Tab-separated table of N, CA and C in Angstrom:
chain	number	residue	atom	x	y	z
A	27	MET	N	7.630	35.304	58.356
A	27	MET	CA	8.335	35.358	59.947
A	27	MET	C	8.202	34.139	60.270
A	28	LYS	N	9.517	32.988	61.011
A	28	LYS	CA	9.506	31.752	60.971
A	28	LYS	C	8.632	31.682	62.376
A	29	PHE	N	8.338	30.690	62.926
A	29	PHE	CA	7.651	30.431	64.433
A	29	PHE	C	8.633	30.657	65.444
A	30	GLU	N	9.080	30.505	65.221
A	30	GLU	CA	10.869	30.566	66.689
A	30	GLU	C	10.583	31.991	66.815
A	31	GLU	N	10.313	32.770	65.866
A	31	GLU	CA	10.678	34.202	65.612
A	31	GLU	C	9.791	35.166	66.262
A	32	ALA	N	8.894	34.644	65.372
A	32	ALA	CA	7.956	35.419	66.419
A	32	ALA	C	7.470	35.170	67.781
A	33	LEU	N	7.516	33.542	67.806
A	33	LEU	CA	7.010	32.497	69.158
A	33	LEU	C	8.595	33.939	70.669
A	34	GLN	N	9.800	34.109	70.301
A	34	GLN	CA	10.752	34.727	71.038
A	34	GLN	C	10.523	36.534	71.000
A	35	LYS	N	9.235	36.438	69.583
A	35	LYS	CA	9.176	38.259	69.762
A	35	LYS	C	7.804	38.403	70.547
A	36	LEU	N	7.147	37.395	70.703
A	36	LEU	CA	5.947	37.924	71.766
A	36	LEU	C	6.265	36.986	73.778
A	37	GLU	N	6.924	36.584	73.507
A	37	GLU	CA	7.483	35.909	74.657
A	37	GLU	C	8.065	38.151	75.152
A	38	GLN	N	9.416	38.113	74.595
A	38	GLN	CA	9.599	39.537	74.971
A	38	GLN	C	8.239	40.709	75.101
A	39	ILE	N	7.532	40.692	74.492
A	39	ILE	CA	7.115	41.813	74.254
A	39	ILE	C	6.040	41.366	75.281
A	40	VAL	N	5.208	40.345	76.087
A	40	VAL	CA	4.567	39.587	77.422
A	40	VAL	C	5.659	39.791	78.177
A	41	GLU	N	6.601	39.637	78.837
A	41	GLU	CA	7.744	40.351	79.438
A	41	GLU	C	7.721	41.795	79.770
A	42	GLN	N	7.993	42.634	78.298
A	42	GLN	CA	7.619	44.361	78.414
A	42	GLN	C	6.199	44.769	79.057
A	43	LEU	N	5.056	44.090	79.251
A	43	LEU	CA	3.452	44.337	79.417
A	43	LEU	C	3.910	43.777	81.057
A	44	GLU	N	4.517	42.799	81.647
A	44	GLU	CA	4.196	42.319	82.452
A	44	GLU	C	5.027	42.982	83.810
A	45	ARG	N	5.946	43.849	83.243
A	45	ARG	CA	6.463	44.722	84.127
A	45	ARG	C	5.761	46.153	84.370
A	46	GLY	N	4.952	45.829	83.648
A	46	GLY	CA	4.131	46.911	84.433
A	46	GLY	C	4.591	48.422	84.206
A	47	ASP	N	6.180	49.236	83.669
A	47	ASP	CA	6.552	50.352	83.318
A	47	ASP	C	6.428	51.187	81.855
A	48	LEU	N	5.758	50.707	81.014
A	48	LEU	CA	6.078	51.020	80.024
A	48	LEU	C	4.611	52.489	79.425
A	49	PRO	N	4.327	53.053	79.051
A	49	PRO	CA	3.245	54.099	79.094
A	49	PRO	C	2.509	53.917	78.157
A	50	LEU	N	1.352	54.530	78.448
A	50	LEU	CA	0.476	53.386	77.461
A	50	LEU	C	0.324	53.478	76.357
A	51	ASP	N	0.351	54.153	75.970
A	51	ASP	CA	0.925	54.639	74.197
A	51	ASP	C	1.528	53.784	73.680
A	52	LYS	N	3.178	53.120	74.394
A	52	LYS	CA	3.584	52.243	73.497
A	52	LYS	C	2.893	50.625	74.350
A	53	SER	N	2.567	50.295	75.618
A	53	SER	CA	1.202	49.130	75.785
A	53	SER	C	1.262	48.562	74.673
A	54	LEU	N	-0.206	49.783	74.096
A	54	LEU	CA	-1.338	49.668	72.988
A	54	LEU	C	0.064	48.639	71.948
A	55	GLU	N	0.584	49.605	71.711
A	55	GLU	CA	1.262	49.228	70.651
A	55	GLU	C	1.979	47.967	70.328
A	56	ILE	N	2.537	47.584	71.462
A	56	ILE	CA	3.438	46.551	72.024
A	56	ILE	C	1.821	45.863	72.057
A	57	PHE	N	0.687	45.910	72.206
A	57	PHE	CA	0.563	44.737	72.850
A	57	PHE	C	-0.418	44.127	70.949
A	58	GLU	N	-0.684	45.236	70.630
A	58	GLU	CA	-1.524	44.931	69.112
A	58	GLU	C	-0.055	44.104	68.323
A	59	GLU	N	0.507	44.534	68.542
A	59	GLU	CA	2.315	43.470	67.855
A	59	GLU	C	2.274	41.761	67.680
A	60	GLY	N	1.896	42.290	69.544
A	60	GLY	CA	1.975	40.689	70.790
A	60	GLY	C	0.343	39.899	69.818
A	61	ILE	N	-1.011	40.617	69.571
A	61	ILE	CA	-1.785	39.778	68.957
A	61	ILE	C	-1.730	39.002	67.394
A	62	LYS	N	-0.925	40.087	66.688
A	62	LYS	CA	-0.596	40.081	65.196
A	62	LYS	C	0.535	38.641	65.697
A	63	LEU	N	1.012	38.468	66.459
A	63	LEU	CA	2.028	37.787	66.617
A	63	LEU	C	1.876	36.197	66.766
A	64	SER	N	0.602	36.407	68.227
A	64	SER	CA	0.197	35.887	68.242
A	64	SER	C	-0.730	34.499	67.395
A	65	ARG	N	-0.908	35.520	66.731
A	65	ARG	CA	-1.986	34.602	65.108
A	65	ARG	C	-1.739	34.387	64.387
A	66	LEU	N	0.168	34.677	64.446
A	66	LEU	CA	0.471	34.075	63.051
A	66	LEU	C	1.237	32.964	63.706
A	67	CYS	N	1.547	32.755	65.171
A	67	CYS	CA	1.898	31.361	65.537
A	67	CYS	C	0.382	30.391	65.429
A	68	THR	N	-0.016	30.876	65.555
A	68	THR	CA	-1.645	30.069	65.848
A	68	THR	C	-1.754	29.208	64.244
A	69	LYS	N	-1.995	30.216	63.430
A	69	LYS	CA	-1.985	29.856	61.744
A	69	LYS	C	-0.883	28.516	61.397
A	70	GLN	N	0.776	29.072	62.163
A	70	GLN	CA	1.743	27.886	62.042
A	70	GLN	C	1.664	26.783	62.246
A	71	LEU	N	0.846	26.848	63.128
A	71	LEU	CA	1.195	25.245	64.326
A	71	LEU	C	-0.541	24.898	63.786
A	72	GLU	N	-1.231	25.675	63.647
A	72	GLU	CA	-2.621	24.656	63.125
A	72	GLU	C	-2.497	24.444	61.781
A	73	GLU	N	-0.988	25.142	60.638
A	73	GLU	CA	-1.072	24.474	58.845
A	73	GLU	C	-0.112	23.229	59.218
A	74	ALA	N	1.063	23.101	60.754
A	74	ALA	CA	1.867	22.138	61.322
A	74	ALA	C	0.895	21.457	61.811
A	75	GLU	N	-0.102	21.175	62.155
A	75	GLU	CA	-1.185	20.276	62.732
A	75	GLU	C	-1.580	18.924	61.881
A	76	GLN	N	-1.865	20.321	60.439
A	76	GLN	CA	-2.491	19.598	59.285
A	76	GLN	C	-2.024	18.621	58.990
A	77	ARG	N	-0.727	19.449	58.406
A	77	ARG	CA	0.860	18.283	57.377
A	77	ARG	C	1.079	16.787	57.909
A	78	ILE	N	0.803	17.176	59.495
A	78	ILE	CA	0.749	16.313	60.410
A	78	ILE	C	0.216	15.049	60.464
A	79	GLU	N	-0.715	15.601	60.152
A	79	GLU	CA	-2.337	14.781	60.425
A	79	GLU	C	-2.297	13.747	59.005
A	80	LEU	N	-2.395	14.767	57.267
A	80	LEU	CA	-1.569	14.539	56.574
A	80	LEU	C	-0.239	13.613	56.253
A	81	LEU	N	0.333	13.795	56.517
A	81	LEU	CA	1.009	12.472	57.356
A	81	LEU	C	1.103	11.422	57.485
A	82	LEU	N	-0.072	11.694	58.477
A	82	LEU	CA	0.209	10.166	59.645
A	82	LEU	C	-1.297	9.519	59.143
A	83	ASN	N	-2.472	10.556	57.898
A	83	ASN	CA	-3.473	9.780	57.700
A	83	ASN	C	-4.231	10.022	58.522
A	84	ILE	N	-4.653	11.045	59.157
A	84	ILE	CA	-4.840	10.721	60.768
A	84	ILE	C	-7.137	11.365	60.538
A	85	LYS	N	-7.428	9.856	60.793
A	85	LYS	CA	-8.739	11.053	60.162
A	85	LYS	C	-10.145	10.360	61.977
A	86	ASP	N	-10.543	11.656	62.010
A	86	ASP	CA	-11.447	11.425	62.752
A	86	ASP	C	-10.596	11.410	64.258
A	87	GLY	N	-9.916	11.458	64.197
A	87	GLY	CA	-8.861	11.176	65.636
A	87	GLY	C	-7.906	10.524	65.210
A	88	LYS	N	-8.400	9.467	64.937
A	88	LYS	CA	-7.166	7.923	64.953
A	88	LYS	C	-6.267	7.463	63.664
A	89	PRO	N	-5.090	7.287	63.597
A	89	PRO	CA	-4.726	7.146	62.048
A	89	PRO	C	-4.726	6.068	61.618
A	90	GLU	N	-4.718	5.637	60.393
A	90	GLU	CA	-5.127	5.072	59.592
A	90	GLU	C	-4.318	4.443	58.770
A	91	LYS	N	-4.022	2.516	59.658
A	91	LYS	CA	-2.908	1.842	58.093
A	91	LYS	C	-3.800	1.794	56.733
A	92	ILE	N	-2.549	1.968	56.025
A	92	ILE	CA	-2.615	2.574	54.586
A	92	ILE	C	-1.183	1.669	54.258
A	93	PRO	N	-1.291	0.151	53.556
A	93	PRO	CA	-0.521	-0.902	53.036
A	93	PRO	C	0.094	0.700	51.979
A	94	PHE	N	1.385	0.315	51.663
A	94	PHE	CA	2.415	0.511	51.230
A	94	PHE	C	3.598	-0.179	50.818
A	95	GLN	N	3.932	-0.148	49.144
A	95	GLN	CA	4.798	-0.747	49.094
A	95	GLN	C	6.491	0.125	48.146
A	96	VAL	N	7.349	-0.543	48.839
A	96	VAL	CA	8.153	0.359	48.197
A	96	VAL	C	9.810	-0.334	46.710
A	97	LYS	N	9.562	0.406	45.852
A	97	LYS	CA	10.554	-0.154	44.871
A	97	LYS	C	11.577	0.461	44.336
A	98	GLU	N	12.418	-0.652	44.232
A	98	GLU	CA	13.945	0.332	44.319
A	98	GLU	C	14.012	-0.532	43.354
A	99	VAL	N	14.678	0.734	42.413
A	99	VAL	CA	15.501	0.575	40.604
A	99	VAL	C	16.824	0.806	41.378
A	100	LEU	N	17.571	-0.290	41.122
A	100	LEU	CA	19.095	-0.627	41.324
A	100	LEU	C	19.868	-0.192	39.815
A	101	THR	N	21.226	-0.001	40.084
A	101	THR	CA	21.247	0.391	39.189
A	101	THR	C	22.604	-0.314	38.941
A	102	GLU	N	23.345	-0.652	38.349
A	102	GLU	CA	24.617	-1.974	37.731
A	102	GLU	C	25.190	-1.444	39.034
A	103	SER	N	25.936	-0.684	39.818
A	103	SER	CA	26.817	-0.607	40.812
A	103	SER	C	25.777	-1.153	42.552
A	104	TYR	N	24.782	-0.677	42.264
A	104	TYR	CA	23.850	-0.922	43.280
A	104	TYR	C	23.275	-0.570	43.766
A	105	GLU	N	23.512	0.405	43.143
A	105	GLU	CA	22.968	2.047	44.006
A	105	GLU	C	21.574	2.417	44.004
A	106	ILE	N	20.809	2.915	44.826
A	106	ILE	CA	19.893	3.240	44.915
A	106	ILE	C	19.572	4.810	43.698
A	107	GLN	N	18.831	4.548	42.491
A	107	GLN	CA	18.666	5.292	42.033
A	107	GLN	C	17.217	6.081	42.223
A	108	GLU	N	16.658	5.796	42.302
A	108	GLU	CA	14.927	6.252	42.000
A	108	GLU	C	14.698	4.992	43.950
A	109	GLU	N	13.317	5.776	43.523
A	109	GLU	CA	12.523	5.189	45.287
A	109	GLU	C	11.098	5.336	44.528
A	110	GLU	N	10.269	4.540	44.389
A	110	GLU	CA	8.464	4.700	44.288
A	110	GLU	C	8.449	3.993	45.851
A	111	ILE	N	7.448	5.342	46.121
A	111	ILE	CA	6.349	4.810	46.690
A	111	ILE	C	4.363	4.406	46.085
A	112	LEU	N	4.455	2.946	45.996
A	112	LEU	CA	2.879	2.736	45.314
A	112	LEU	C	2.523	2.066	46.131
A	113	PRO	N	0.908	2.488	46.207
A	113	PRO	CA	-0.145	1.975	46.850
A	113	PRO	C	-0.257	0.387	46.520
A	114	GLU	N	-0.758	-0.330	47.731
A	114	GLU	CA	-1.104	-1.730	46.924
A	114	GLU	C	-2.578	-1.843	46.511
């Protein structure tokens, strides 16, 4: 399930629980579903954060500057055929 779907469903569950008009069994049932959705959203957010940190190369809360060099391979018609990122 995608994050946005899970979050939307979780918001619906919260609205249902806040109305307070559900029988106890149904409240417990959707509460349990809400907990599962909450854990799913948390996991996906943590994975997104890790990806961002990896992309930005953040260590100890501070971004690390990594120099790189872009090498472009051009065809005779000067279209970019391949691009490589090489560490310096």
